[in-house]
Tab-separated table of C-alpha atoms in Angstrom:
chain	number	residue	atom	x	y	z
A	441	MET	CA	-96.643	1.888	241.784
A	442	ILE	CA	-94.256	0.386	239.319
A	443	LYS	CA	-91.943	-1.499	241.227
A	444	LYS	CA	-89.270	-2.572	238.855
A	445	LEU	CA	-88.904	-4.064	235.385
A	446	ASN	CA	-90.836	-7.680	235.437
A	447	HIS	CA	-89.902	-9.046	232.022
A	448	ILE	CA	-88.994	-8.597	228.531
A	449	GLY	CA	-90.857	-10.021	225.904
A	450	ILE	CA	-89.202	-11.130	222.896
A	451	ALA	CA	-91.336	-12.907	220.056
A	452	VAL	CA	-89.733	-16.017	218.342
A	453	ASN	CA	-91.004	-18.477	215.740
A	454	SER	CA	-89.923	-21.389	217.970
A	455	LEU	CA	-89.239	-21.825	221.299
A	456	THR	CA	-87.185	-24.908	220.343
A	457	ASP	CA	-84.692	-22.813	218.044
A	458	HIS	CA	-84.298	-20.300	220.900
A	459	ILE	CA	-84.096	-22.220	224.255
A	460	SER	CA	-80.666	-23.375	224.017
A	461	PHE	CA	-78.817	-19.828	223.393
A	462	TYR	CA	-80.330	-18.695	226.417
A	463	ARG	CA	-80.121	-21.164	228.482
A	464	ASP	CA	-76.701	-22.901	227.393
A	465	ILE	CA	-74.756	-19.727	226.061
A	466	LEU	CA	-75.900	-16.973	227.937
A	467	GLN	CA	-76.523	-19.596	230.925
A	468	LEU	CA	-79.537	-17.947	232.400
A	469	LYS	CA	-81.759	-20.016	234.759
A	470	PHE	CA	-84.239	-21.775	232.461
A	471	VAL	CA	-87.840	-21.292	234.442
A	472	GLY	CA	-89.914	-23.419	232.140
A	473	ILE	CA	-92.654	-23.319	229.575
A	474	GLU	CA	-95.931	-22.046	230.154
A	475	GLU	CA	-98.662	-22.103	228.029
A	476	ILE	CA	-101.443	-19.320	228.105
A	477	ALA	CA	-104.353	-20.397	226.108
A	478	ASP	CA	-106.888	-17.236	226.077
A	479	GLN	CA	-103.814	-15.087	224.397
A	480	LYS	CA	-102.678	-18.163	221.971
A	481	VAL	CA	-99.199	-17.776	223.324
A	482	LYS	CA	-96.659	-20.350	224.625
A	483	THR	CA	-94.134	-18.765	226.481
A	484	ALA	CA	-90.319	-20.007	227.935
A	485	ILE	CA	-89.222	-18.074	230.515
A	486	PHE	CA	-85.564	-17.412	231.743
A	487	GLN	CA	-84.524	-15.589	235.062
A	488	VAL	CA	-81.800	-12.965	234.738
A	489	GLY	CA	-81.377	-11.324	238.347
A	490	GLU	CA	-84.918	-9.772	239.271
A	491	THR	CA	-85.771	-10.012	235.536
A	492	ARG	CA	-87.336	-12.491	233.316
A	493	ILE	CA	-86.695	-13.044	229.739
A	494	GLU	CA	-89.870	-14.295	227.965
A	495	LEU	CA	-89.800	-16.117	224.467
A	496	LEU	CA	-93.127	-15.913	223.116
A	497	GLU	CA	-94.795	-18.218	220.717
A	498	ALA	CA	-97.730	-18.253	218.782
A	499	THR	CA	-100.217	-20.993	219.540
A	500	ALA	CA	-102.413	-20.139	216.483
A	501	PRO	CA	-102.529	-18.068	213.235
A	502	ASP	CA	-104.684	-15.443	214.811
A	503	SER	CA	-102.800	-14.760	218.097
A	504	PRO	CA	-101.284	-11.673	218.534
A	505	ILE	CA	-97.642	-13.134	218.592
A	506	ALA	CA	-98.317	-14.890	215.015
A	507	GLN	CA	-99.621	-11.255	214.142
A	508	PHE	CA	-96.673	-9.194	215.339
A	509	LEU	CA	-94.463	-12.009	213.947
A	510	GLU	CA	-96.242	-11.463	210.364
A	511	LYS	CA	-95.045	-7.756	210.530
A	512	ARG	CA	-92.250	-7.584	212.110
A	513	GLY	CA	-90.610	-10.761	212.220
A	514	GLU	CA	-88.567	-11.885	215.390
A	515	GLY	CA	-87.185	-9.874	217.951
A	516	LEU	CA	-88.513	-7.576	220.798
A	517	HIS	CA	-92.173	-7.357	221.555
A	518	HIS	CA	-92.782	-5.441	225.059
A	519	LEU	CA	-91.489	-4.422	228.070
A	520	ALA	CA	-93.427	-5.184	231.059
A	521	TYR	CA	-93.326	-3.361	234.443
A	522	GLN	CA	-94.171	-4.787	238.016
A	523	SER	CA	-96.923	-2.539	239.877
A	524	ASP	CA	-98.343	-3.069	243.404
A	525	ASN	CA	-101.896	-2.367	242.591
A	526	ILE	CA	-102.611	-2.553	238.847
A	527	GLU	CA	-106.278	-1.380	239.102
A	528	ARG	CA	-104.720	2.005	240.845
A	529	GLU	CA	-102.041	2.107	237.849
A	530	LEU	CA	-104.930	1.740	235.169
A	531	GLN	CA	-106.854	4.807	236.635
A	532	PHE	CA	-103.416	6.841	236.849
A	533	LEU	CA	-103.020	6.249	233.317
A	534	ARG	CA	-106.382	6.986	232.195
A	535	GLU	CA	-106.325	10.144	234.069
A	536	HIS	CA	-103.343	11.346	232.245
A	537	ASN	CA	-104.729	10.215	229.153
A	538	VAL	CA	-102.752	7.194	228.314
A	539	ALA	CA	-104.341	5.045	225.847
A	540	LEU	CA	-105.044	1.706	226.861
A	541	ILE	CA	-105.111	-1.586	225.027
A	542	ASP	CA	-106.614	-3.413	228.181
A	543	GLU	CA	-109.180	-0.988	230.399
A	544	LYS	CA	-109.465	-4.197	232.984
A	545	PRO	CA	-106.461	-6.660	234.226
A	546	ARG	CA	-106.454	-10.154	232.631
A	547	GLY	CA	-104.414	-13.602	233.562
A	548	GLY	CA	-101.020	-13.547	232.786
A	549	ALA	CA	-98.123	-15.702	232.924
A	550	HIS	CA	-96.827	-16.725	235.804
A	551	HIS	CA	-99.873	-16.325	238.181
A	552	THR	CA	-99.959	-12.572	237.213
A	553	ARG	CA	-102.576	-10.058	236.112
A	554	ILE	CA	-101.705	-8.114	233.156
A	555	ALA	CA	-102.582	-5.033	231.305
A	556	PHE	CA	-101.037	-3.271	228.006
A	557	LEU	CA	-100.972	0.055	227.221
A	558	HIS	CA	-100.983	1.072	223.698
A	559	PRO	CA	-97.865	1.707	221.603
A	560	LYS	CA	-99.154	5.224	220.381
A	561	SER	CA	-99.151	6.539	224.069
A	562	THR	CA	-95.848	4.880	225.291
A	563	GLY	CA	-92.966	6.171	222.335
A	564	LYS	CA	-94.264	3.249	220.064
A	565	VAL	CA	-93.073	0.731	222.896
A	566	LEU	CA	-95.917	-2.010	223.683
A	567	THR	CA	-96.161	-1.729	227.409
A	568	GLU	CA	-97.429	-4.523	229.995
A	569	ILE	CA	-98.106	-3.436	233.100
A	570	CYS	CA	-98.261	-6.746	236.108
A	571	GLU	CA	-99.307	-7.471	239.241
A	572	GLU	CA	-98.110	-10.569	240.972
A	573	LYS	CA	-101.107	-12.234	242.903
A	574	ARG	CA	-101.201	-11.531	246.214
């Protein structure tokens, strides 16, 4: 079951160019920087209430974030919803003919398990389901 909005992903060309806005101007709590090597992305993470903002910077020219930036430029990349059971959520989505990018969960930032849904099934919004590791 979906419990809450977990985070908002924002694609940027450079974390360094944007961290000060979120940390110093918006005065959000800066949690830190994390690299997810298999996804070829580095994230700067900010906490705002129960939700995080993740700035996403590509670490390789063939990463999904680099491809997104090439096509669309900087901006909103995805919304992530927290589930208490990602396998059950994916099964439910399959049963309701939702197109999945990830058929099985994979590792994500903050020690989570994640799966992306295809935007063609979500009103053109890249959507992530995540589950915090127990």
